[in-house]
Structure formats: structure tokens, C-alpha cells
């Protein structure tokens, strides 16, 4: 089962997770240092929803942004 919205096509993205140590300069320290960068995946918030298409109920996996736009109209 793919992690892609069936209406808009939104899927997972790859982002950097930055690990830092130290105390910020604004708080009286010498500054924050980057100690590591690793890649992580951010997945869309998919929900299973019954949608009527042509009078027939179809179960789709759609993201919450599409749900919000569909029910707002």
C-alpha cells in the first residue's frame, strides 16, 4: 500500500534531521554546534474516507488537506 494521496498525489518527502549541542548565544553560551545530519522521511497524513463518485461509494486514501478542502466547499 503506497503512502500517496489518491486525489492530489502528495507523497513522502526526504528532510534533514539536524542534531545540535551547546547553549545558544542569546542564553549566554558560545553558540549551538551541529554534531550530525541524518535523513528522515516525512509522510503525508493519509486517512481512509468514503467518497461518492457517480452515486457509488468509493473508499480512498486521501490527505487531510484534501479532506479539509473537500468538506469546506
mmCIF file with all atom_site columns, N, CA and C in Angstrom:
data_model
loop_
_atom_site.group_PDB
_atom_site.id
_atom_site.type_symbol
_atom_site.label_atom_id
_atom_site.label_alt_id
_atom_site.label_comp_id
_atom_site.label_asym_id
_atom_site.label_entity_id
_atom_site.label_seq_id
_atom_site.pdbx_PDB_ins_code
_atom_site.Cartn_x
_atom_site.Cartn_y
_atom_site.Cartn_z
_atom_site.occupancy
_atom_site.B_iso_or_equiv
_atom_site.pdbx_formal_charge
_atom_site.auth_seq_id
_atom_site.auth_comp_id
_atom_site.auth_asym_id
_atom_site.auth_atom_id
_atom_site.pdbx_PDB_model_num
ATOM 1   N N  . UNK A 1 1  ? 0.846   -1.177 0.000  1.00 0.00 ? 1  UNK A N  1
ATOM 2   C CA . UNK A 1 1  ? 0.000   0.000  0.000  1.00 0.00 ? 1  UNK A CA 1
ATOM 3   C C  . UNK A 1 1  ? 0.888   1.236  0.000  1.00 0.00 ? 1  UNK A C  1
ATOM 4   N N  . UNK A 1 2  ? 0.760   2.055  -1.042 1.00 0.00 ? 2  UNK A N  1
ATOM 5   C CA . UNK A 1 2  ? 1.637   3.216  -1.160 1.00 0.00 ? 2  UNK A CA 1
ATOM 6   C C  . UNK A 1 2  ? 1.163   4.341  -0.251 1.00 0.00 ? 2  UNK A C  1
ATOM 7   N N  . UNK A 1 3  ? 2.083   5.194  0.124  1.00 0.00 ? 3  UNK A N  1
ATOM 8   C CA . UNK A 1 3  ? 1.787   6.315  1.014  1.00 0.00 ? 3  UNK A CA 1
ATOM 9   C C  . UNK A 1 3  ? 1.604   7.589  0.193  1.00 0.00 ? 3  UNK A C  1
ATOM 10  N N  . UNK A 1 4  ? 0.668   7.537  -0.758 1.00 0.00 ? 4  UNK A N  1
ATOM 11  C CA . UNK A 1 4  ? 0.414   8.649  -1.663 1.00 0.00 ? 4  UNK A CA 1
ATOM 12  C C  . UNK A 1 4  ? -1.071  8.969  -1.636 1.00 0.00 ? 4  UNK A C  1
ATOM 13  N N  . UNK A 1 5  ? -1.398  10.258 -1.590 1.00 0.00 ? 5  UNK A N  1
ATOM 14  C CA . UNK A 1 5  ? -2.794  10.693 -1.632 1.00 0.00 ? 5  UNK A CA 1
ATOM 15  C C  . UNK A 1 5  ? -3.364  10.379 -3.011 1.00 0.00 ? 5  UNK A C  1
ATOM 16  N N  . UNK A 1 6  ? -4.566  9.793  -3.029 1.00 0.00 ? 6  UNK A N  1
ATOM 17  C CA . UNK A 1 6  ? -5.163  9.391  -4.297 1.00 0.00 ? 6  UNK A CA 1
ATOM 18  C C  . UNK A 1 6  ? -5.849  10.541 -5.019 1.00 0.00 ? 6  UNK A C  1
ATOM 19  N N  . UNK A 1 7  ? -5.976  11.709 -4.381 1.00 0.00 ? 7  UNK A N  1
ATOM 20  C CA . UNK A 1 7  ? -6.562  12.865 -5.052 1.00 0.00 ? 7  UNK A CA 1
ATOM 21  C C  . UNK A 1 7  ? -5.499  13.819 -5.580 1.00 0.00 ? 7  UNK A C  1
ATOM 22  N N  . UNK A 1 8  ? -4.575  14.238 -4.721 1.00 0.00 ? 8  UNK A N  1
ATOM 23  C CA . UNK A 1 8  ? -3.604  15.262 -5.132 1.00 0.00 ? 8  UNK A CA 1
ATOM 24  C C  . UNK A 1 8  ? -2.232  14.691 -5.470 1.00 0.00 ? 8  UNK A C  1
ATOM 25  N N  . UNK A 1 9  ? -1.957  13.442 -5.081 1.00 0.00 ? 9  UNK A N  1
ATOM 26  C CA . UNK A 1 9  ? -0.670  12.834 -5.396 1.00 0.00 ? 9  UNK A CA 1
ATOM 27  C C  . UNK A 1 9  ? 0.439   13.168 -4.418 1.00 0.00 ? 9  UNK A C  1
ATOM 28  N N  . UNK A 1 10 ? 0.091   13.770 -3.293 1.00 0.00 ? 10 UNK A N  1
ATOM 29  C CA . UNK A 1 10 ? 1.106   14.102 -2.285 1.00 0.00 ? 10 UNK A CA 1
ATOM 30  C C  . UNK A 1 10 ? 1.703   12.820 -1.711 1.00 0.00 ? 10 UNK A C  1
ATOM 31  N N  . UNK A 1 11 ? 3.038   12.782 -1.622 1.00 0.00 ? 11 UNK A N  1
ATOM 32  C CA . UNK A 1 11 ? 3.714   11.592 -1.123 1.00 0.00 ? 11 UNK A CA 1
ATOM 33  C C  . UNK A 1 11 ? 4.778   11.941 -0.104 1.00 0.00 ? 11 UNK A C  1
ATOM 34  N N  . UNK A 1 12 ? 5.594   10.965 0.298  1.00 0.00 ? 12 UNK A N  1
ATOM 35  C CA . UNK A 1 12 ? 6.631   11.214 1.283  1.00 0.00 ? 12 UNK A CA 1
ATOM 36  C C  . UNK A 1 12 ? 7.735   12.125 0.734  1.00 0.00 ? 12 UNK A C  1
ATOM 37  N N  . UNK A 1 13 ? 8.330   12.918 1.630  1.00 0.00 ? 13 UNK A N  1
ATOM 38  C CA . UNK A 1 13 ? 9.468   13.756 1.255  1.00 0.00 ? 13 UNK A CA 1
ATOM 39  C C  . UNK A 1 13 ? 10.632  13.425 2.175  1.00 0.00 ? 13 UNK A C  1
ATOM 40  N N  . UNK A 1 14 ? 11.845  13.716 1.720  1.00 0.00 ? 14 UNK A N  1
ATOM 41  C CA . UNK A 1 14 ? 13.054  13.465 2.491  1.00 0.00 ? 14 UNK A CA 1
ATOM 42  C C  . UNK A 1 14 ? 13.563  14.795 3.036  1.00 0.00 ? 14 UNK A C  1
ATOM 43  N N  . UNK A 1 15 ? 13.807  14.832 4.343  1.00 0.00 ? 15 UNK A N  1
ATOM 44  C CA . UNK A 1 15 ? 14.295  16.049 5.001  1.00 0.00 ? 15 UNK A CA 1
ATOM 45  C C  . UNK A 1 15 ? 15.516  15.706 5.839  1.00 0.00 ? 15 UNK A C  1
ATOM 46  N N  . UNK A 1 16 ? 16.268  16.731 6.210  1.00 0.00 ? 16 UNK A N  1
ATOM 47  C CA . UNK A 1 16 ? 17.421  16.538 7.072  1.00 0.00 ? 16 UNK A CA 1
ATOM 48  C C  . UNK A 1 16 ? 17.028  16.734 8.526  1.00 0.00 ? 16 UNK A C  1
ATOM 49  N N  . UNK A 1 17 ? 17.443  15.794 9.373  1.00 0.00 ? 17 UNK A N  1
ATOM 50  C CA . UNK A 1 17 ? 17.276  15.921 10.813 1.00 0.00 ? 17 UNK A CA 1
ATOM 51  C C  . UNK A 1 17 ? 18.617  16.374 11.373 1.00 0.00 ? 17 UNK A C  1
ATOM 52  N N  . UNK A 1 18 ? 18.674  17.616 11.894 1.00 0.00 ? 18 UNK A N  1
ATOM 53  C CA . UNK A 1 18 ? 19.924  18.214 12.350 1.00 0.00 ? 18 UNK A CA 1
ATOM 54  C C  . UNK A 1 18 ? 20.025  18.080 13.861 1.00 0.00 ? 18 UNK A C  1
ATOM 55  N N  . UNK A 1 19 ? 21.119  17.460 14.328 1.00 0.00 ? 19 UNK A N  1
ATOM 56  C CA . UNK A 1 19 ? 21.367  17.306 15.759 1.00 0.00 ? 19 UNK A CA 1
ATOM 57  C C  . UNK A 1 19 ? 22.357  18.374 16.201 1.00 0.00 ? 19 UNK A C  1
ATOM 58  N N  . UNK A 1 20 ? 22.001  19.116 17.261 1.00 0.00 ? 20 UNK A N  1
ATOM 59  C CA . UNK A 1 20 ? 22.863  20.200 17.749 1.00 0.00 ? 20 UNK A CA 1
ATOM 60  C C  . UNK A 1 20 ? 23.166  20.007 19.217 1.00 0.00 ? 20 UNK A C  1
ATOM 61  N N  . UNK A 1 21 ? 24.256  20.616 19.659 1.00 0.00 ? 21 UNK A N  1
ATOM 62  C CA . UNK A 1 21 ? 24.600  20.601 21.079 1.00 0.00 ? 21 UNK A CA 1
ATOM 63  C C  . UNK A 1 21 ? 25.087  21.983 21.475 1.00 0.00 ? 21 UNK A C  1
ATOM 64  N N  . UNK A 1 22 ? 25.121  22.245 22.755 1.00 0.00 ? 22 UNK A N  1
ATOM 65  C CA . UNK A 1 22 ? 25.612  23.530 23.244 1.00 0.00 ? 22 UNK A CA 1
ATOM 66  C C  . UNK A 1 22 ? 24.485  24.438 23.680 1.00 0.00 ? 22 UNK A C  1
ATOM 67  N N  . UNK A 1 23 ? 24.876  25.601 24.142 1.00 0.00 ? 23 UNK A N  1
ATOM 68  C CA . UNK A 1 23 ? 23.937  26.605 24.637 1.00 0.00 ? 23 UNK A CA 1
ATOM 69  C C  . UNK A 1 23 ? 23.948  27.794 23.689 1.00 0.00 ? 23 UNK A C  1
ATOM 70  N N  . UNK A 1 24 ? 22.756  28.324 23.388 1.00 0.00 ? 24 UNK A N  1
ATOM 71  C CA . UNK A 1 24 ? 22.627  29.423 22.441 1.00 0.00 ? 24 UNK A CA 1
ATOM 72  C C  . UNK A 1 24 ? 23.323  30.679 22.959 1.00 0.00 ? 24 UNK A C  1
ATOM 73  N N  . UNK A 1 25 ? 23.815  31.495 22.020 1.00 0.00 ? 25 UNK A N  1
ATOM 74  C CA . UNK A 1 25 ? 24.477  32.748 22.417 1.00 0.00 ? 25 UNK A CA 1
ATOM 75  C C  . UNK A 1 25 ? 23.532  33.674 23.160 1.00 0.00 ? 25 UNK A C  1
ATOM 76  N N  . UNK A 1 26 ? 22.261  33.702 22.717 1.00 0.00 ? 26 UNK A N  1
ATOM 77  C CA . UNK A 1 26 ? 21.280  34.576 23.353 1.00 0.00 ? 26 UNK A CA 1
ATOM 78  C C  . UNK A 1 26 ? 21.057  34.183 24.810 1.00 0.00 ? 26 UNK A C  1
ATOM 79  N N  . UNK A 1 27 ? 21.331  32.922 25.146 1.00 0.00 ? 27 UNK A N  1
ATOM 80  C CA . UNK A 1 27 ? 21.145  32.451 26.516 1.00 0.00 ? 27 UNK A CA 1
ATOM 81  C C  . UNK A 1 27 ? 22.440  32.503 27.316 1.00 0.00 ? 27 UNK A C  1
ATOM 82  N N  . UNK A 1 28 ? 23.485  33.098 26.745 1.00 0.00 ? 28 UNK A N  1
ATOM 83  C CA . UNK A 1 28 ? 24.749  33.236 27.467 1.00 0.00 ? 28 UNK A CA 1
ATOM 84  C C  . UNK A 1 28 ? 25.796  32.192 27.139 1.00 0.00 ? 28 UNK A C  1
ATOM 85  N N  . UNK A 1 29 ? 25.554  31.382 26.135 1.00 0.00 ? 29 UNK A N  1
ATOM 86  C CA . UNK A 1 29 ? 26.517  30.350 25.763 1.00 0.00 ? 29 UNK A CA 1
ATOM 87  C C  . UNK A 1 29 ? 27.411  30.801 24.625 1.00 0.00 ? 29 UNK A C  1
ATOM 88  N N  . UNK A 1 30 ? 28.182  29.862 24.082 1.00 0.00 ? 30 UNK A N  1
ATOM 89  C CA . UNK A 1 30 ? 29.101  30.177 22.991 1.00 0.00 ? 30 UNK A CA 1
ATOM 90  C C  . UNK A 1 30 ? 28.485  29.862 21.628 1.00 0.00 ? 30 UNK A C  1
ATOM 91  N N  . UNK A 1 31 ? 27.287  29.337 21.606 1.00 0.00 ? 31 UNK A N  1
ATOM 92  C CA . UNK A 1 31 ? 26.611  29.058 20.335 1.00 0.00 ? 31 UNK A CA 1
ATOM 93  C C  . UNK A 1 31 ? 26.354  27.584 20.146 1.00 0.00 ? 31 UNK A C  1
ATOM 94  N N  . UNK A 1 32 ? 25.360  27.277 19.334 1.00 0.00 ? 32 UNK A N  1
ATOM 95  C CA . UNK A 1 32 ? 24.982  25.887 19.071 1.00 0.00 ? 32 UNK A CA 1
ATOM 96  C C  . UNK A 1 32 ? 25.848  25.321 17.955 1.00 0.00 ? 32 UNK A C  1
ATOM 97  N N  . UNK A 1 33 ? 26.330  24.101 18.129 1.00 0.00 ? 33 UNK A N  1
ATOM 98  C CA . UNK A 1 33 ? 27.168  23.421 17.143 1.00 0.00 ? 33 UNK A CA 1
ATOM 99  C C  . UNK A 1 33 ? 26.393  22.255 16.537 1.00 0.00 ? 33 UNK A C  1
ATOM 100 N N  . UNK A 1 34 ? 26.537  22.076 15.233 1.00 0.00 ? 34 UNK A N  1
ATOM 101 C CA . UNK A 1 34 ? 25.910  20.955 14.546 1.00 0.00 ? 34 UNK A CA 1
ATOM 102 C C  . UNK A 1 34 ? 26.810  19.745 14.724 1.00 0.00 ? 34 UNK A C  1
ATOM 103 N N  . UNK A 1 35 ? 26.252  18.652 15.270 1.00 0.00 ? 35 UNK A N  1
ATOM 104 C CA . UNK A 1 35 ? 27.044  17.446 15.502 1.00 0.00 ? 35 UNK A CA 1
ATOM 105 C C  . UNK A 1 35 ? 26.683  16.320 14.557 1.00 0.00 ? 35 UNK A C  1
ATOM 106 N N  . UNK A 1 36 ? 25.553  16.438 13.862 1.00 0.00 ? 36 UNK A N  1
ATOM 107 C CA . UNK A 1 36 ? 25.184  15.382 12.935 1.00 0.00 ? 36 UNK A CA 1
ATOM 108 C C  . UNK A 1 36 ? 23.987  15.775 12.090 1.00 0.00 ? 36 UNK A C  1
ATOM 109 N N  . UNK A 1 37 ? 23.963  15.251 10.873 1.00 0.00 ? 37 UNK A N  1
ATOM 110 C CA . UNK A 1 37 ? 22.836  15.467 9.970  1.00 0.00 ? 37 UNK A CA 1
ATOM 111 C C  . UNK A 1 37 ? 22.466  14.102 9.403  1.00 0.00 ? 37 UNK A C  1
ATOM 112 N N  . UNK A 1 38 ? 21.210  13.692 9.618  1.00 0.00 ? 38 UNK A N  1
ATOM 113 C CA . UNK A 1 38 ? 20.750  12.423 9.067  1.00 0.00 ? 38 UNK A CA 1
ATOM 114 C C  . UNK A 1 38 ? 19.443  12.651 8.323  1.00 0.00 ? 38 UNK A C  1
ATOM 115 N N  . UNK A 1 39 ? 19.202  11.828 7.326  1.00 0.00 ? 39 UNK A N  1
ATOM 116 C CA . UNK A 1 39 ? 17.996  11.981 6.517  1.00 0.00 ? 39 UNK A CA 1
ATOM 117 C C  . UNK A 1 39 ? 16.845  11.224 7.159  1.00 0.00 ? 39 UNK A C  1
ATOM 118 N N  . UNK A 1 40 ? 15.663  11.860 7.159  1.00 0.00 ? 40 UNK A N  1
ATOM 119 C CA . UNK A 1 40 ? 14.445  11.214 7.638  1.00 0.00 ? 40 UNK A CA 1
ATOM 120 C C  . UNK A 1 40 ? 13.345  11.428 6.607  1.00 0.00 ? 40 UNK A C  1
ATOM 121 N N  . UNK A 1 41 ? 12.288  10.634 6.708  1.00 0.00 ? 41 UNK A N  1
ATOM 122 C CA . UNK A 1 41 ? 11.148  10.752 5.796  1.00 0.00 ? 41 UNK A CA 1
ATOM 123 C C  . UNK A 1 41 ? 9.980   11.363 6.543  1.00 0.00 ? 41 UNK A C  1
ATOM 124 N N  . UNK A 1 42 ? 9.303   12.297 5.893  1.00 0.00 ? 42 UNK A N  1
ATOM 125 C CA . UNK A 1 42 ? 8.065   12.844 6.427  1.00 0.00 ? 42 UNK A CA 1
ATOM 126 C C  . UNK A 1 42 ? 6.936   12.335 5.544  1.00 0.00 ? 42 UNK A C  1
ATOM 127 N N  . UNK A 1 43 ? 5.969   11.653 6.184  1.00 0.00 ? 43 UNK A N  1
ATOM 128 C CA . UNK A 1 43 ? 4.878   11.042 5.445  1.00 0.00 ? 43 UNK A CA 1
ATOM 129 C C  . UNK A 1 43 ? 3.637   11.915 5.509  1.00 0.00 ? 43 UNK A C  1
ATOM 130 N N  . UNK A 1 44 ? 2.822   11.913 4.457  1.00 0.00 ? 44 UNK A N  1
ATOM 131 C CA . UNK A 1 44 ? 1.574   12.686 4.493  1.00 0.00 ? 44 UNK A CA 1
ATOM 132 C C  . UNK A 1 44 ? 0.585   12.036 5.451  1.00 0.00 ? 44 UNK A C  1
ATOM 133 N N  . UNK A 1 45 ? -0.310  12.844 5.998  1.00 0.00 ? 45 UNK A N  1
ATOM 134 C CA . UNK A 1 45 ? -1.323  12.374 6.930  1.00 0.00 ? 45 UNK A CA 1
ATOM 135 C C  . UNK A 1 45 ? -2.507  11.833 6.127  1.00 0.00 ? 45 UNK A C  1
ATOM 136 N N  . UNK A 1 46 ? -2.462  10.534 5.815  1.00 0.00 ? 46 UNK A N  1
ATOM 137 C CA . UNK A 1 46 ? -3.487  9.911  4.979  1.00 0.00 ? 46 UNK A CA 1
ATOM 138 C C  . UNK A 1 46 ? -4.573  9.288  5.840  1.00 0.00 ? 46 UNK A C  1
ATOM 139 N N  . UNK A 1 47 ? -5.815  9.463  5.401  1.00 0.00 ? 47 UNK A N  1
ATOM 140 C CA . UNK A 1 47 ? -6.972  8.888  6.081  1.00 0.00 ? 47 UNK A CA 1
ATOM 141 C C  . UNK A 1 47 ? -7.809  8.139  5.050  1.00 0.00 ? 47 UNK A C  1
ATOM 142 N N  . UNK A 1 48 ? -8.483  7.080  5.510  1.00 0.00 ? 48 UNK A N  1
ATOM 143 C CA . UNK A 1 48 ? -9.388  6.336  4.628  1.00 0.00 ? 48 UNK A CA 1
ATOM 144 C C  . UNK A 1 48 ? -10.767 6.951  4.738  1.00 0.00 ? 48 UNK A C  1
ATOM 145 N N  . UNK A 1 49 ? -11.309 7.400  3.608  1.00 0.00 ? 49 UNK A N  1
ATOM 146 C CA . UNK A 1 49 ? -12.573 8.123  3.584  1.00 0.00 ? 49 UNK A CA 1
ATOM 147 C C  . UNK A 1 49 ? -13.445 7.550  2.479  1.00 0.00 ? 49 UNK A C  1
ATOM 148 N N  . UNK A 1 50 ? -14.749 7.464  2.771  1.00 0.00 ? 50 UNK A N  1
ATOM 149 C CA . UNK A 1 50 ? -15.718 7.069  1.748  1.00 0.00 ? 50 UNK A CA 1
ATOM 150 C C  . UNK A 1 50 ? -16.115 8.301  0.948  1.00 0.00 ? 50 UNK A C  1
ATOM 151 N N  . UNK A 1 51 ? -15.922 8.255  -0.370 1.00 0.00 ? 51 UNK A N  1
ATOM 152 C CA . UNK A 1 51 ? -16.242 9.361  -1.269 1.00 0.00 ? 51 UNK A CA 1
ATOM 153 C C  . UNK A 1 51 ? -17.223 8.835  -2.298 1.00 0.00 ? 51 UNK A C  1
ATOM 154 N N  . UNK A 1 52 ? -18.263 9.626  -2.585 1.00 0.00 ? 52 UNK A N  1
ATOM 155 C CA . UNK A 1 52 ? -19.231 9.185  -3.592 1.00 0.00 ? 52 UNK A CA 1
ATOM 156 C C  . UNK A 1 52 ? -18.791 9.690  -4.961 1.00 0.00 ? 52 UNK A C  1
ATOM 157 N N  . UNK A 1 53 ? -18.619 8.750  -5.865 1.00 0.00 ? 53 UNK A N  1
ATOM 158 C CA . UNK A 1 53 ? -18.257 9.074  -7.254 1.00 0.00 ? 53 UNK A CA 1
ATOM 159 C C  . UNK A 1 53 ? -19.322 8.475  -8.161 1.00 0.00 ? 53 UNK A C  1
ATOM 160 N N  . UNK A 1 54 ? -20.108 9.353  -8.765 1.00 0.00 ? 54 UNK A N  1
ATOM 161 C CA . UNK A 1 54 ? -21.169 8.894  -9.655 1.00 0.00 ? 54 UNK A CA 1
ATOM 162 C C  . UNK A 1 54 ? -22.256 8.121  -8.917 1.00 0.00 ? 54 UNK A C  1
ATOM 163 N N  . UNK A 1 55 ? -22.526 8.481  -7.679 1.00 0.00 ? 55 UNK A N  1
ATOM 164 C CA . UNK A 1 55 ? -23.553 7.805  -6.898 1.00 0.00 ? 55 UNK A CA 1
ATOM 165 C C  . UNK A 1 55 ? -23.107 6.515  -6.250 1.00 0.00 ? 55 UNK A C  1
ATOM 166 N N  . UNK A 1 56 ? -21.835 6.145  -6.432 1.00 0.00 ? 56 UNK A N  1
ATOM 167 C CA . UNK A 1 56 ? -21.301 4.918  -5.850 1.00 0.00 ? 56 UNK A CA 1
ATOM 168 C C  . UNK A 1 56 ? -20.254 5.297  -4.812 1.00 0.00 ? 56 UNK A C  1
ATOM 169 N N  . UNK A 1 57 ? -20.323 4.687  -3.633 1.00 0.00 ? 57 UNK A N  1
ATOM 170 C CA . UNK A 1 57 ? -19.349 4.966  -2.582 1.00 0.00 ? 57 UNK A CA 1
ATOM 171 C C  . UNK A 1 57 ? -18.027 4.270  -2.860 1.00 0.00 ? 57 UNK A C  1
ATOM 172 N N  . UNK A 1 58 ? -16.951 5.038  -2.843 1.00 0.00 ? 58 UNK A N  1
ATOM 173 C CA . UNK A 1 58 ? -15.612 4.505  -3.090 1.00 0.00 ? 58 UNK A CA 1
ATOM 174 C C  . UNK A 1 58 ? -14.744 4.880  -1.906 1.00 0.00 ? 58 UNK A C  1
ATOM 175 N N  . UNK A 1 59 ? -13.961 3.919  -1.400 1.00 0.00 ? 59 UNK A N  1
ATOM 176 C CA . UNK A 1 59 ? -13.068 4.193  -0.288 1.00 0.00 ? 59 UNK A CA 1
ATOM 177 C C  . UNK A 1 59 ? -11.699 4.614  -0.836 1.00 0.00 ? 59 UNK A C  1
ATOM 178 N N  . UNK A 1 60 ? -11.254 5.814  -0.441 1.00 0.00 ? 60 UNK A N  1
ATOM 179 C CA . UNK A 1 60 ? -9.992  6.365  -0.918 1.00 0.00 ? 60 UNK A CA 1
ATOM 180 C C  . UNK A 1 60 ? -9.094  6.697  0.259  1.00 0.00 ? 60 UNK A C  1
ATOM 181 N N  . UNK A 1 61 ? -7.791  6.697  0.008  1.00 0.00 ? 61 UNK A N  1
ATOM 182 C CA . UNK A 1 61 ? -6.823  7.177  0.989  1.00 0.00 ? 61 UNK A CA 1
ATOM 183 C C  . UNK A 1 61 ? -6.406  8.578  0.555  1.00 0.00 ? 61 UNK A C  1
ATOM 184 N N  . UNK A 1 62 ? -6.887  9.595  1.287  1.00 0.00 ? 62 UNK A N  1
ATOM 185 C CA . UNK A 1 62 ? -6.596  10.971 0.916  1.00 0.00 ? 62 UNK A CA 1
ATOM 186 C C  . UNK A 1 62 ? -5.967  11.691 2.094  1.00 0.00 ? 62 UNK A C  1
ATOM 187 N N  . UNK A 1 63 ? -5.205  12.746 1.785  1.00 0.00 ? 63 UNK A N  1
ATOM 188 C CA . UNK A 1 63 ? -4.547  13.521 2.838  1.00 0.00 ? 63 UNK A CA 1
ATOM 189 C C  . UNK A 1 63 ? -5.559  14.450 3.503  1.00 0.00 ? 63 UNK A C  1
ATOM 190 N N  . UNK A 1 64 ? -5.233  14.895 4.692  1.00 0.00 ? 64 UNK A N  1
ATOM 191 C CA . UNK A 1 64 ? -6.170  15.711 5.463  1.00 0.00 ? 64 UNK A CA 1
ATOM 192 C C  . UNK A 1 64 ? -6.373  17.083 4.829  1.00 0.00 ? 64 UNK A C  1
ATOM 193 N N  . UNK A 1 65 ? -5.414  17.562 4.060  1.00 0.00 ? 65 UNK A N  1
ATOM 194 C CA . UNK A 1 65 ? -5.604  18.837 3.374  1.00 0.00 ? 65 UNK A CA 1
ATOM 195 C C  . UNK A 1 65 ? -6.692  18.709 2.313  1.00 0.00 ? 65 UNK A C  1
ATOM 196 N N  . UNK A 1 66 ? -6.709  17.591 1.592  1.00 0.00 ? 66 UNK A N  1
ATOM 197 C CA . UNK A 1 66 ? -7.768  17.353 0.609  1.00 0.00 ? 66 UNK A CA 1
ATOM 198 C C  . UNK A 1 66 ? -9.108  17.191 1.313  1.00 0.00 ? 66 UNK A C  1
ATOM 199 N N  . UNK A 1 67 ? -9.117  16.532 2.472  1.00 0.00 ? 67 UNK A N  1
ATOM 200 C CA . UNK A 1 67 ? -10.362 16.390 3.236  1.00 0.00 ? 67 UNK A CA 1
ATOM 201 C C  . UNK A 1 67 ? -10.888 17.750 3.642  1.00 0.00 ? 67 UNK A C  1
ATOM 202 N N  . UNK A 1 68 ? -10.001 18.615 4.103  1.00 0.00 ? 68 UNK A N  1
ATOM 203 C CA . UNK A 1 68 ? -10.395 19.945 4.549  1.00 0.00 ? 68 UNK A CA 1
ATOM 204 C C  . UNK A 1 68 ? -10.963 20.754 3.384  1.00 0.00 ? 68 UNK A C  1
ATOM 205 N N  . UNK A 1 69 ? -10.318 20.678 2.226  1.00 0.00 ? 69 UNK A N  1
ATOM 206 C CA . UNK A 1 69 ? -10.785 21.423 1.048  1.00 0.00 ? 69 UNK A CA 1
ATOM 207 C C  . UNK A 1 69 ? -12.090 20.865 0.521  1.00 0.00 ? 69 UNK A C  1
ATOM 208 N N  . UNK A 1 70 ? -12.273 19.551 0.582  1.00 0.00 ? 70 UNK A N  1
ATOM 209 C CA . UNK A 1 70 ? -13.481 18.929 0.054  1.00 0.00 ? 70 UNK A CA 1
ATOM 210 C C  . UNK A 1 70 ? -14.692 19.248 0.924  1.00 0.00 ? 70 UNK A C  1
ATOM 211 N N  . UNK A 1 71 ? -14.508 19.201 2.247  1.00 0.00 ? 71 UNK A N  1
ATOM 212 C CA . UNK A 1 71 ? -15.644 19.416 3.141  1.00 0.00 ? 71 UNK A CA 1
ATOM 213 C C  . UNK A 1 71 ? -15.913 20.892 3.374  1.00 0.00 ? 71 UNK A C  1
ATOM 214 N N  . UNK A 1 72 ? -14.982 21.775 3.043  1.00 0.00 ? 72 UNK A N  1
ATOM 215 C CA . UNK A 1 72 ? -15.198 23.214 3.232  1.00 0.00 ? 72 UNK A CA 1
ATOM 216 C C  . UNK A 1 72 ? -16.137 23.756 2.146  1.00 0.00 ? 72 UNK A C  1
ATOM 217 N N  . UNK A 1 73 ? -16.095 23.130 0.966  1.00 0.00 ? 73 UNK A N  1
ATOM 218 C CA . UNK A 1 73 ? -16.925 23.633 -0.146 1.00 0.00 ? 73 UNK A CA 1
ATOM 219 C C  . UNK A 1 73 ? -18.373 23.233 -0.004 1.00 0.00 ? 73 UNK A C  1
#
